[in-house]
Coordinates of C-alpha atoms in Angstrom, one line a residue:
Chain A
M1 CA 118.9 139.0 107.3
S2 CA 117.1 142.5 107.3
F3 CA 113.2 142.5 108.5
P4 CA 111.5 142.9 105.3
D5 CA 113.3 140.1 103.3
R6 CA 112.5 137.6 106.8
D7 CA 108.7 139.2 105.7
V8 CA 108.6 138.0 102.4
L9 CA 110.2 135.3 103.1
H10 CA 107.6 134.1 105.6
R11 CA 104.9 134.8 102.8
W12 CA 106.1 133.1 99.9
A13 CA 107.7 130.6 101.9
P14 CA 104.9 128.0 101.6
L15 CA 104.8 128.6 97.9
L16 CA 108.4 128.0 97.5
V17 CA 108.2 124.6 99.7
L18 CA 105.2 123.4 97.2
V19 CA 107.8 124.4 94.2
A20 CA 110.2 122.2 96.2
L21 CA 108.4 119.4 96.7
V22 CA 107.2 118.9 93.0
C23 CA 111.0 119.2 92.1
F24 CA 111.9 116.7 94.6
F25 CA 109.3 114.6 93.4
S26 CA 109.8 114.8 89.7
L27 CA 113.1 113.8 90.4
V28 CA 112.8 110.6 92.2
N29 CA 110.1 109.7 90.0
P30 CA 109.6 111.1 86.4
N31 CA 106.4 109.7 86.2
F32 CA 105.3 112.4 89.0
M33 CA 105.2 115.0 86.6
S34 CA 102.3 114.1 84.0
L35 CA 98.9 115.9 83.4
R36 CA 97.8 112.5 84.6
N37 CA 99.4 112.6 88.0
F38 CA 98.3 116.2 88.5
A39 CA 94.9 115.3 87.5
R40 CA 95.1 112.4 90.0
I41 CA 95.9 115.3 92.8
G42 CA 93.6 117.6 91.9
I43 CA 91.0 115.0 92.5
S44 CA 92.4 114.4 95.8
A45 CA 92.8 117.5 96.9
T46 CA 89.3 118.8 96.0
P47 CA 87.0 117.9 98.8
P48 CA 89.4 118.9 101.6
L49 CA 90.1 122.0 99.7
M50 CA 86.6 123.3 100.3
V51 CA 86.8 122.1 103.9
A52 CA 90.1 123.7 104.4
V53 CA 88.4 126.7 102.9
G54 CA 85.4 126.9 105.5
V55 CA 87.8 126.4 108.2
T56 CA 90.5 129.1 107.2
F57 CA 87.7 131.9 107.9
I58 CA 87.3 130.3 111.5
I59 CA 90.9 130.6 111.6
I60 CA 91.4 133.7 110.5
M61 CA 89.0 134.8 113.3
G62 CA 91.7 132.8 115.4
S63 CA 88.8 130.8 116.8
I64 CA 89.2 126.6 115.4
D65 CA 86.3 124.2 114.1
L66 CA 87.1 120.7 114.5
S67 CA 83.8 119.9 113.9
M68 CA 83.9 119.0 109.9
E69 CA 84.3 115.1 110.4
G70 CA 80.8 115.5 111.6
A71 CA 79.4 118.0 109.4
V72 CA 80.6 116.5 105.8
A73 CA 79.4 113.2 106.9
V74 CA 75.8 114.9 108.0
C75 CA 75.9 116.6 104.8
A76 CA 76.8 113.7 102.9
V77 CA 74.4 111.6 104.0
V78 CA 71.3 113.7 104.0
F79 CA 72.3 114.6 100.8
A80 CA 72.4 111.1 99.1
A81 CA 69.0 110.4 100.9
I82 CA 66.8 113.1 99.8
F83 CA 68.5 112.4 96.2
I84 CA 67.8 108.9 96.4
W85 CA 64.2 109.2 97.3
L86 CA 63.2 112.1 95.1
G87 CA 64.8 110.1 91.9
G88 CA 68.1 109.5 92.2
T89 CA 69.1 111.9 89.2
L90 CA 70.0 115.2 88.7
A91 CA 67.7 115.2 85.8
S92 CA 64.8 115.1 88.1
W93 CA 63.7 116.5 91.2
A94 CA 66.6 115.3 92.9
W95 CA 68.6 118.3 91.9
L96 CA 67.0 119.7 95.1
A97 CA 69.2 117.6 97.3
L98 CA 71.8 119.8 95.9
P99 CA 70.7 123.1 98.1
A100 CA 69.1 120.7 100.6
C101 CA 72.8 120.1 101.4
I102 CA 74.0 123.1 101.4
V103 CA 71.3 124.3 103.6
V104 CA 72.3 121.6 105.8
G105 CA 75.8 122.4 106.4
A106 CA 74.8 126.2 107.1
L107 CA 72.4 125.1 110.2
Y108 CA 75.4 122.7 111.3
G109 CA 77.7 126.0 111.1
L110 CA 74.8 128.0 112.7
L111 CA 74.3 125.5 115.5
N112 CA 78.1 125.3 116.2
G113 CA 78.8 129.1 116.1
L114 CA 75.7 129.4 118.8
V115 CA 76.9 126.8 120.9
H116 CA 80.5 128.2 121.1
V117 CA 79.0 131.9 121.4
K118 CA 76.0 131.7 123.3
L119 CA 77.2 129.3 126.0
R120 CA 80.7 131.1 125.7
I121 CA 82.2 127.5 125.5
P122 CA 85.9 127.7 123.8
S123 CA 85.2 126.6 120.0
F124 CA 87.7 124.0 120.1
M125 CA 85.7 122.0 122.7
A126 CA 82.3 123.3 121.3
S127 CA 83.1 122.5 118.1
L128 CA 84.6 119.0 119.0
S129 CA 81.6 118.2 120.8
M130 CA 79.1 119.2 118.1
G131 CA 81.5 117.0 115.6
F132 CA 80.8 113.8 118.0
V133 CA 77.1 114.4 117.7
G134 CA 77.2 114.9 113.8
I135 CA 79.1 111.8 113.9
G136 CA 76.1 109.9 115.8
L137 CA 73.8 111.3 113.8
S138 CA 74.7 110.2 110.2
L139 CA 75.3 106.9 112.0
L140 CA 72.1 107.0 113.1
M141 CA 70.7 107.9 110.0
T142 CA 72.7 105.4 108.0
G143 CA 72.4 102.6 110.7
G144 CA 75.8 102.2 109.5
D145 CA 74.9 101.1 106.3
R146 CA 76.5 103.1 102.6
I147 CA 73.9 104.8 100.6
R148 CA 75.1 104.5 96.5
V149 CA 74.5 107.7 94.2
E150 CA 75.3 106.4 90.8
D151 CA 73.8 108.9 88.6
K152 CA 75.8 109.6 85.7
I153 CA 75.3 113.2 85.8
F154 CA 76.4 113.8 89.3
R155 CA 79.5 111.7 89.0
S156 CA 79.8 113.4 85.4
L157 CA 81.5 116.0 88.2
L158 CA 84.5 112.8 88.3
T159 CA 84.5 111.6 84.9
E160 CA 83.9 114.9 82.6
R161 CA 87.0 116.3 81.7
Y162 CA 87.9 119.3 80.3
L163 CA 91.8 120.7 80.1
G164 CA 92.9 116.7 81.6
F165 CA 91.2 117.9 84.6
P166 CA 87.7 116.5 85.7
L167 CA 84.8 118.6 85.9
M168 CA 85.0 118.8 89.8
V169 CA 88.7 120.7 89.8
H170 CA 87.0 123.5 87.3
V171 CA 83.8 123.6 90.5
A172 CA 86.6 124.2 92.8
L173 CA 88.4 126.9 91.4
L174 CA 85.4 128.7 91.0
V175 CA 84.1 128.2 94.6
I176 CA 88.5 129.4 95.4
L177 CA 87.3 133.0 93.7
I178 CA 84.3 133.0 95.5
A179 CA 85.7 132.7 98.4
W180 CA 88.6 134.8 97.5
F181 CA 85.5 137.5 96.6
I182 CA 84.1 137.2 100.7
Q183 CA 87.4 137.3 102.3
S184 CA 88.4 140.8 100.3
R185 CA 85.7 142.4 98.9
T186 CA 82.8 141.9 101.3
A187 CA 82.5 143.4 104.7
I188 CA 82.0 140.0 106.5
G189 CA 85.3 138.8 104.9
R190 CA 87.3 142.1 106.6
N191 CA 85.5 141.5 109.9
F192 CA 86.9 138.0 110.2
Y193 CA 90.4 139.7 110.2
A194 CA 89.6 142.8 112.5
V195 CA 88.2 140.0 115.0
G196 CA 91.4 137.9 114.6
G197 CA 93.8 140.7 114.6
G198 CA 92.2 141.8 118.4
E199 CA 89.1 141.3 119.5
E200 CA 88.6 144.2 121.9
L201 CA 89.6 146.5 119.2
A202 CA 87.4 145.0 117.0
H203 CA 84.6 145.2 119.8
A204 CA 85.6 148.7 120.8
S205 CA 85.4 149.8 117.3
G206 CA 81.4 149.1 117.1
L207 CA 82.0 145.8 115.6
D208 CA 79.0 142.8 116.7
V209 CA 81.8 140.5 117.2
K210 CA 79.5 137.6 118.5
R211 CA 77.6 137.8 115.2
V212 CA 80.8 138.1 112.9
R213 CA 81.8 134.7 114.8
V214 CA 78.4 132.9 114.3
L215 CA 78.1 134.4 110.5
G216 CA 81.7 132.8 110.2
F217 CA 80.9 129.2 111.6
M218 CA 77.9 129.0 109.4
L219 CA 80.1 129.8 106.1
A220 CA 82.3 127.2 107.1
G221 CA 79.6 125.0 107.5
V222 CA 78.3 126.0 104.1
F223 CA 82.1 125.1 102.5
Y224 CA 82.0 121.5 104.4
A225 CA 78.7 120.7 103.1
L226 CA 80.5 121.5 98.9
G227 CA 83.0 119.1 100.4
A228 CA 80.8 116.5 101.2
L229 CA 78.7 117.1 97.6
F230 CA 82.7 117.0 96.1
A231 CA 83.5 113.9 98.2
V232 CA 80.2 111.9 97.4
A233 CA 80.8 112.7 93.5
Q234 CA 84.7 111.4 94.0
I235 CA 83.8 107.8 95.6
G236 CA 80.0 107.3 94.6
I237 CA 79.0 106.5 98.0
A238 CA 77.9 108.3 101.1
E239 CA 78.5 106.8 104.6
T240 CA 79.6 108.1 108.2
A241 CA 82.9 107.3 107.0
T242 CA 82.7 109.8 104.5
G243 CA 84.2 112.5 107.0
Y244 CA 86.8 110.7 108.2
N245 CA 90.5 112.7 108.7
F246 CA 88.8 115.7 107.2
M247 CA 89.6 117.2 110.5
F248 CA 93.6 116.2 110.2
V249 CA 93.7 116.7 106.8
S250 CA 92.1 120.2 106.6
I251 CA 93.7 121.6 109.7
T252 CA 97.0 120.7 109.0
S253 CA 96.6 122.4 105.2
V254 CA 95.6 125.8 106.8
V255 CA 98.4 125.9 109.3
V256 CA 100.9 124.8 106.5
G257 CA 99.5 127.4 104.3
G258 CA 101.0 129.8 106.2
T259 CA 97.5 131.3 108.1
A260 CA 98.8 131.5 111.9
L261 CA 96.7 129.5 114.4
W262 CA 95.6 132.9 116.6
G263 CA 94.3 134.6 113.7
G264 CA 94.3 138.0 111.6
N265 CA 96.2 136.7 108.7
G266 CA 96.6 134.3 106.3
G267 CA 93.9 133.7 103.6
V268 CA 92.2 131.4 100.8
W269 CA 95.0 131.3 98.6
N270 CA 97.5 130.5 101.5
T271 CA 95.2 127.3 102.2
L272 CA 95.1 126.2 98.6
V273 CA 99.0 126.5 98.5
G274 CA 98.5 124.2 102.2
V275 CA 95.8 121.5 100.8
L276 CA 98.5 121.0 97.5
I277 CA 101.3 120.4 99.6
V278 CA 99.3 118.1 101.8
N279 CA 98.1 116.3 98.3
V280 CA 101.4 116.9 96.5
I281 CA 103.1 114.9 99.8
N282 CA 100.3 112.3 99.5
N283 CA 100.9 111.7 96.5
G284 CA 104.3 111.5 96.1
M285 CA 104.7 109.3 98.8
I286 CA 102.6 106.9 96.8
V287 CA 104.6 107.6 93.9
M288 CA 107.8 106.5 95.7
G289 CA 106.4 103.6 97.0
L290 CA 105.4 104.7 100.7
P291 CA 103.2 102.8 102.7
R292 CA 99.6 104.9 103.0
Y293 CA 99.5 104.7 106.3
L294 CA 102.5 107.4 106.9
Q295 CA 100.3 109.7 106.3
D296 CA 98.9 110.5 109.6
G297 CA 102.6 110.5 111.1
V298 CA 104.1 113.0 108.6
L299 CA 101.2 115.1 108.8
G300 CA 101.5 115.1 112.3
L301 CA 104.9 116.0 111.9
L302 CA 104.2 118.9 109.2
V303 CA 101.7 120.3 111.3
I304 CA 103.7 121.1 114.7
L305 CA 106.8 122.0 112.0
A306 CA 104.4 124.8 110.6
V307 CA 103.1 126.0 113.6
V308 CA 106.7 126.4 115.3
L309 CA 107.9 128.4 112.3
S310 CA 104.8 130.7 111.9
T311 CA 105.1 131.1 115.8
D312 CA 108.9 132.1 115.8
R313 CA 108.4 135.2 114.0
K314 CA 105.9 136.7 116.5
S315 CA 108.1 135.5 119.7
L316 CA 111.1 137.8 117.9
A317 CA 108.8 140.4 117.1
F318 CA 107.3 140.2 120.9
V319 CA 111.0 140.3 122.7
K320 CA 112.1 143.0 120.3
Chain B
M1 CA 73.4 127.6 149.6
T2 CA 74.3 129.9 146.5
L3 CA 75.3 128.3 143.0
E4 CA 78.9 128.2 143.2
K5 CA 78.5 126.3 146.3
L6 CA 75.9 124.0 145.2
K7 CA 78.7 123.5 142.0
K8 CA 81.1 121.4 144.1
H9 CA 78.6 118.8 145.0
F10 CA 77.3 118.5 141.8
P11 CA 78.7 115.5 140.5
W12 CA 77.7 113.2 143.3
I13 CA 74.3 114.4 143.4
T14 CA 74.2 113.3 140.0
L15 CA 75.2 110.1 140.4
L16 CA 73.2 109.5 142.9
T17 CA 69.7 110.6 141.3
L18 CA 71.1 109.0 138.2
V19 CA 71.4 105.4 140.5
V20 CA 68.3 105.9 141.9
F21 CA 66.8 106.6 138.3
V22 CA 68.0 103.6 136.8
G23 CA 67.4 101.8 139.6
A24 CA 63.6 102.7 139.8
L25 CA 63.5 102.1 136.0
D26 CA 64.8 98.3 136.9
S27 CA 64.9 96.8 140.1
N28 CA 67.8 94.2 139.0
F29 CA 70.2 97.2 138.4
L30 CA 70.6 97.7 142.0
R31 CA 72.1 94.3 142.4
P32 CA 75.7 93.9 143.9
E33 CA 76.9 91.8 140.8
N34 CA 75.3 93.9 138.7
L35 CA 76.7 97.3 140.0
L36 CA 79.9 95.4 139.9
Q37 CA 80.1 94.3 136.4
L38 CA 78.9 98.2 135.8
A39 CA 82.2 99.1 137.0
G40 CA 84.5 96.7 135.8
D41 CA 83.4 97.2 132.4
I42 CA 84.1 101.3 133.2
S43 CA 87.9 100.5 134.7
T44 CA 89.6 100.6 131.3
L45 CA 88.0 103.9 130.3
F46 CA 88.5 105.0 134.3
V47 CA 92.1 104.2 133.9
M48 CA 92.8 107.0 130.7
A49 CA 90.1 109.5 131.9
L50 CA 92.7 109.7 135.3
G51 CA 95.2 110.6 132.9
I52 CA 93.9 113.2 131.1
T53 CA 92.2 114.5 134.6
F54 CA 96.1 116.1 135.3
V55 CA 96.2 117.6 131.8
I56 CA 92.7 119.4 131.9
Y57 CA 93.8 119.9 135.7
L58 CA 96.5 122.3 134.2
G59 CA 93.9 123.9 131.8
G60 CA 95.2 121.7 128.9
I61 CA 93.8 119.0 126.8
D62 CA 95.0 115.8 125.8
L63 CA 93.1 114.6 122.3
S64 CA 96.0 112.0 121.8
A65 CA 94.8 109.6 124.5
Q66 CA 92.9 107.2 122.2
S67 CA 95.5 106.9 119.3
V68 CA 97.8 106.2 121.9
A69 CA 96.1 103.6 123.8
N70 CA 95.3 102.2 119.9
M71 CA 98.8 102.0 119.3
T72 CA 99.4 100.6 122.8
T73 CA 97.1 97.3 122.2
V74 CA 99.2 96.7 118.7
L75 CA 102.6 97.2 120.6
A76 CA 101.8 94.8 123.8
T77 CA 100.3 92.4 121.3
L78 CA 103.5 92.4 119.7
M79 CA 105.9 92.4 122.3
L80 CA 104.2 90.1 124.4
P81 CA 106.0 86.9 122.8
I82 CA 109.8 89.0 123.2
F83 CA 109.5 90.6 126.4
G84 CA 107.0 88.5 128.5
A85 CA 105.6 90.1 131.1
S86 CA 108.0 93.7 131.0
T87 CA 105.7 94.1 128.0
A88 CA 103.7 96.4 130.4
V89 CA 106.3 98.6 131.7
I90 CA 107.9 99.1 127.9
C91 CA 104.5 100.4 126.9
V92 CA 103.9 102.3 129.6
L93 CA 107.3 104.0 129.2
I94 CA 106.1 104.3 125.4
G95 CA 103.2 105.9 126.2
A96 CA 104.8 108.7 128.7
L97 CA 107.3 109.2 126.1
F98 CA 104.3 110.3 123.6
G99 CA 102.7 112.1 126.4
F100 CA 106.2 113.9 127.1
V101 CA 106.7 114.9 123.5
S102 CA 103.3 116.5 123.4
G103 CA 103.8 118.6 126.6
F104 CA 107.1 119.4 124.9
V105 CA 105.5 121.0 121.8
S106 CA 102.9 122.3 123.7
T107 CA 105.1 124.3 126.3
K108 CA 108.6 124.5 125.2
L109 CA 107.9 124.7 121.5
K110 CA 104.3 126.9 122.2
V111 CA 101.7 125.3 120.2
P112 CA 98.2 125.2 121.7
S113 CA 98.0 121.6 123.3
F114 CA 94.7 120.7 121.2
I115 CA 96.8 120.7 117.8
A116 CA 99.9 119.5 119.5
T117 CA 98.3 116.7 121.2
L118 CA 96.0 116.0 117.8
A119 CA 99.5 116.2 116.1
V120 CA 101.0 113.5 118.3
G121 CA 97.8 111.6 118.1
G122 CA 98.1 111.2 114.4
I123 CA 101.6 110.1 114.8
A124 CA 100.9 107.7 117.1
L125 CA 98.3 106.3 115.3
S126 CA 100.8 105.9 112.3
V127 CA 102.8 103.4 114.5
G128 CA 100.1 101.8 115.1
Q129 CA 99.4 101.2 111.3
F130 CA 102.7 100.6 110.4
A131 CA 103.5 98.6 113.4
S132 CA 100.5 96.0 113.2
G133 CA 100.6 96.8 108.7
Q134 CA 97.0 97.4 109.0
R135 CA 95.4 94.1 110.5
A136 CA 94.3 92.7 113.9
L137 CA 96.6 90.8 115.8
Y138 CA 95.9 88.6 118.4
M139 CA 97.8 87.3 121.6
D140 CA 98.7 83.6 122.3
A141 CA 96.9 82.7 125.1
V142 CA 99.2 80.5 126.7
L143 CA 101.9 83.8 126.9
R144 CA 99.2 85.5 127.6
D145 CA 98.0 83.9 130.9
Q146 CA 101.5 83.3 131.8
S147 CA 102.4 87.1 131.7
F148 CA 99.3 88.4 132.3
S149 CA 96.8 86.2 134.3
W150 CA 97.2 89.0 137.0
L151 CA 95.4 91.5 134.6
T152 CA 92.0 89.1 134.1
G153 CA 89.9 87.4 136.1
N154 CA 88.2 87.9 139.5
I155 CA 89.4 87.7 142.9
G156 CA 86.5 87.1 145.6
G157 CA 84.1 88.4 142.9
I158 CA 85.8 91.7 141.9
P159 CA 87.3 91.6 138.6
R160 CA 90.8 92.6 138.6
E161 CA 90.9 95.0 136.0
M162 CA 89.0 96.9 138.5
I163 CA 91.5 96.5 141.6
I164 CA 93.8 97.6 139.4
A165 CA 91.8 100.8 138.4
L166 CA 91.6 101.3 141.6
V167 CA 95.1 101.0 142.7
L168 CA 96.4 103.5 140.1
L169 CA 93.3 106.0 141.7
V170 CA 95.5 105.4 145.1
G171 CA 98.0 106.1 143.1
A172 CA 97.2 109.3 141.5
L173 CA 95.7 110.4 144.3
I174 CA 98.6 110.1 146.7
L175 CA 100.6 112.1 143.3
E176 CA 97.5 114.9 143.6
R177 CA 97.9 115.5 147.2
R178 CA 101.1 114.2 148.9
T179 CA 103.6 115.1 146.9
T180 CA 105.6 118.4 145.6
I181 CA 104.3 118.0 142.1
G182 CA 100.6 117.6 142.9
R183 CA 101.1 120.9 145.2
A184 CA 102.6 122.5 141.9
F185 CA 100.2 121.6 139.6
K186 CA 97.4 122.7 142.2
A187 CA 99.4 126.1 142.1
I188 CA 99.7 125.6 138.6
G189 CA 96.1 125.2 137.6
A190 CA 94.9 127.8 140.0
G191 CA 96.7 130.8 138.3
E192 CA 99.8 130.2 135.5
L193 CA 101.1 133.4 135.8
A194 CA 101.3 133.5 139.5
A195 CA 103.0 130.4 139.3
V196 CA 105.5 131.5 136.9
A197 CA 106.0 134.7 138.9
S198 CA 106.8 133.0 142.2
G199 CA 109.6 130.9 140.7
L200 CA 108.2 127.1 139.7
R201 CA 109.3 125.9 136.5
V202 CA 105.8 125.6 134.8
G203 CA 107.3 124.2 132.0
R204 CA 108.5 121.1 133.6
Y205 CA 105.6 120.1 135.3
K206 CA 103.3 120.8 132.3
M207 CA 105.2 117.9 131.0
A208 CA 105.1 115.8 133.7
A209 CA 101.5 116.4 133.4
F210 CA 101.3 115.1 129.9
A211 CA 103.3 112.3 130.2
I212 CA 101.6 111.1 133.0
S213 CA 98.4 111.2 130.9
G214 CA 100.3 109.1 127.9
A215 CA 101.0 106.8 130.4
F216 CA 97.8 106.5 131.7
A217 CA 96.5 106.2 128.0
A218 CA 99.4 103.5 127.7
T219 CA 98.1 101.6 130.8
A220 CA 94.4 101.8 129.5
G221 CA 95.2 100.4 125.9
L222 CA 97.2 97.7 127.3
L223 CA 94.7 96.8 130.1
F224 CA 92.2 96.5 126.9
A225 CA 94.6 94.3 124.8
V226 CA 94.9 92.1 127.4
K227 CA 91.0 91.6 128.3
L228 CA 90.3 90.9 124.3
S229 CA 93.2 89.4 124.0
G230 CA 95.1 91.1 121.2
G231 CA 95.6 94.6 119.3
S232 CA 94.7 96.9 116.4
P233 CA 94.9 100.2 115.9
E234 CA 91.3 100.9 116.0
M235 CA 90.5 98.7 119.0
A236 CA 90.1 101.8 121.3
N237 CA 88.2 104.2 118.9
G238 CA 85.4 105.8 120.8
F239 CA 87.1 105.8 123.6
L240 CA 87.9 109.6 123.6
L241 CA 84.5 111.6 124.1
P242 CA 83.2 109.3 126.9
A243 CA 87.5 109.8 128.7
I244 CA 86.7 113.5 128.6
V245 CA 83.2 113.6 129.2
A246 CA 84.2 111.6 132.4
V247 CA 86.9 114.2 133.7
L248 CA 84.2 117.2 132.8
V249 CA 81.1 115.8 133.9
G250 CA 83.1 114.7 137.2
G251 CA 83.5 118.6 137.9
T252 CA 86.9 119.2 137.0
P253 CA 86.8 122.4 134.5
L254 CA 88.3 122.8 131.5
T255 CA 89.8 126.0 132.6
G256 CA 91.9 123.4 135.1
G257 CA 92.8 124.4 138.8
V258 CA 89.1 122.5 140.9
G259 CA 88.6 119.4 140.6
G260 CA 90.9 116.0 140.2
V261 CA 91.1 112.3 139.9
L262 CA 88.1 111.7 142.6
N263 CA 85.9 113.6 140.9
T264 CA 86.9 111.9 137.2
L265 CA 85.9 108.5 139.4
I266 CA 82.1 109.7 140.1
G267 CA 82.4 111.1 136.6
A268 CA 83.5 107.9 135.3
L269 CA 80.6 106.0 137.2
I270 CA 78.1 108.4 135.6
V271 CA 79.2 107.9 132.7
A272 CA 78.9 104.0 133.1
V273 CA 75.4 104.2 134.3
I274 CA 74.0 106.5 131.4
R275 CA 75.2 104.1 129.4
T276 CA 73.8 101.2 131.2
S277 CA 70.3 102.9 131.4
M278 CA 70.7 103.3 127.5
L279 CA 70.5 100.0 127.4
Y280 CA 67.8 99.7 129.6
L281 CA 65.4 102.2 128.1
E282 CA 66.8 100.4 124.5
I283 CA 68.6 103.6 123.1
P284 CA 70.6 102.3 119.9
A285 CA 74.5 102.5 120.6
T286 CA 74.8 105.0 118.1
A287 CA 72.5 107.5 119.6
Q288 CA 74.7 107.5 122.6
Q289 CA 77.5 109.7 120.7
I290 CA 74.4 112.4 120.3
F291 CA 73.9 112.0 124.0
F292 CA 77.3 112.3 125.1
G293 CA 78.0 115.4 122.9
V294 CA 75.2 117.3 124.5
V295 CA 76.1 116.3 127.6
L296 CA 80.0 117.6 127.0
I297 CA 78.7 120.5 125.8
A298 CA 76.5 120.8 129.1
A299 CA 79.1 119.9 131.4
I300 CA 81.6 122.7 129.7
A301 CA 79.2 125.2 129.9
F302 CA 78.2 124.8 133.3
T303 CA 81.8 124.2 134.9
I304 CA 84.1 126.4 133.2
D305 CA 85.5 129.2 134.7
R306 CA 84.6 132.3 132.7
G307 CA 87.2 134.6 135.4
K308 CA 90.1 132.4 133.7
V309 CA 88.8 133.0 129.6
R310 CA 88.4 136.7 129.0
T311 CA 87.6 136.5 125.4
V312 CA 86.3 133.1 124.6
K313 CA 88.4 131.9 121.1

């Protein structure tokens, strides 16, 4: 096979995998291919999609963020606490909890970025530590309890359906469009690619790399906050466990979608495909009657496979 | 004395200062029984940290240790009625196998170690959940005492767990200081490229380090299972953060090359003293995690060798 073909194949491989998976599960169980089941996949995919889109920007820069479990837990708990405190329904001043949650996410990301950039600690360790801090913080705030958010207007994100899909799926698509706009139509979006493509080159051409990095982490924090909001809307509960498993699922999704770990390529659409692949596999496994807990193992294999497949190409280029 | 020279002595000075500080808060703390209990309680965590030390020494990281330990508590409980005392050997071998897979994925397949170990940890978690049926399992008391009485109780007032941990420490120390493998680790930690250039089979040694880490993590899981007389896929949760903190606070930096298993002993004791002092100061357990998270950041920032990481990603 000639080289451009391989490149084209690489670009479309995640989408092909997604289509193949959908075909496979539909053949195994015809119930898979139904609007109701697709809506189910959409609901379960929405919160991880937000988190995965956030971390996509960071991975494009060649860094990594492992703090999402703590960040999501803190955002969810702060949101719920303010929401309940101000009246507990969107029809009152409690709507202020929404922007407050976003601000908390941004601050969390900002702190993350500052620890990474100012103390010059590798991002995986800086963010891992910050994630631990976040989990502890949310435990401290809740005392290990659950906060119930039962407001009908807020929960309409889940209960209200248009075209068969709940409102949250439509909102998520809108957010994806915004993320795509940031990625491809703004200076900061392009700077992410510049930093990921070659940090020294970006620095030499006058880019304030440190500032870009911190902004990237801050932007990611905003998306984690959105993920937290959807997660709370989905189950009506905010607790420390709200953040559980987001790290593994979101990073797997990004990598499976075709955004390489060393940065410089991929993007929001890749992540959308990656999140769908992961959620179709989860859903398909349930439809096929396989136990849920196999999920982590399958995701583990998947992430290794995806990284290996994308590494192959790079080392080939290097050898030639 | 320059800061660089002082850095080497920082871990034990910290430990001493903390002990004196907590002793001043409450003189009961310095009673030998109390200190002994403190050291006994940290044994399991210390064993896990010992293993991770080898990986960090080579400049990698092992985030799978906690999941491997979790899995081992389940497997040990399930295997005890079938294999008796040889359960211990099988568990350690399984742990080593998981570590080896992490090492293989990270060195041969060129996946960064934190992702490789995260993924392998996910697999270990699945195995633990699958094997246990997502329930907590209990060991039969008679069987446990038959096979593992050498792991529980005291000898002359010293907890057996602690003796096991010390034996493992001596073993790890010999491995580090007196064997070819140990010297190879030192060479790779000091400068991987130079080690490759001088003909060392770096990949193999790295895989060995991950396998050692897996074996120690499994040992920690086994100790824990025997101590609590059962297993569950969540039993060792909360071990990873303090174990990594112990390695880094002890003075083995994230970039590797200096420090070692003795440093981890000091690091683990620091963790133990901090934990105890928090009990005295009545700081809630949840706040400990926040504190250790911050300590981890500080320890990395202070010890990391910036000459080795040109661009901090």
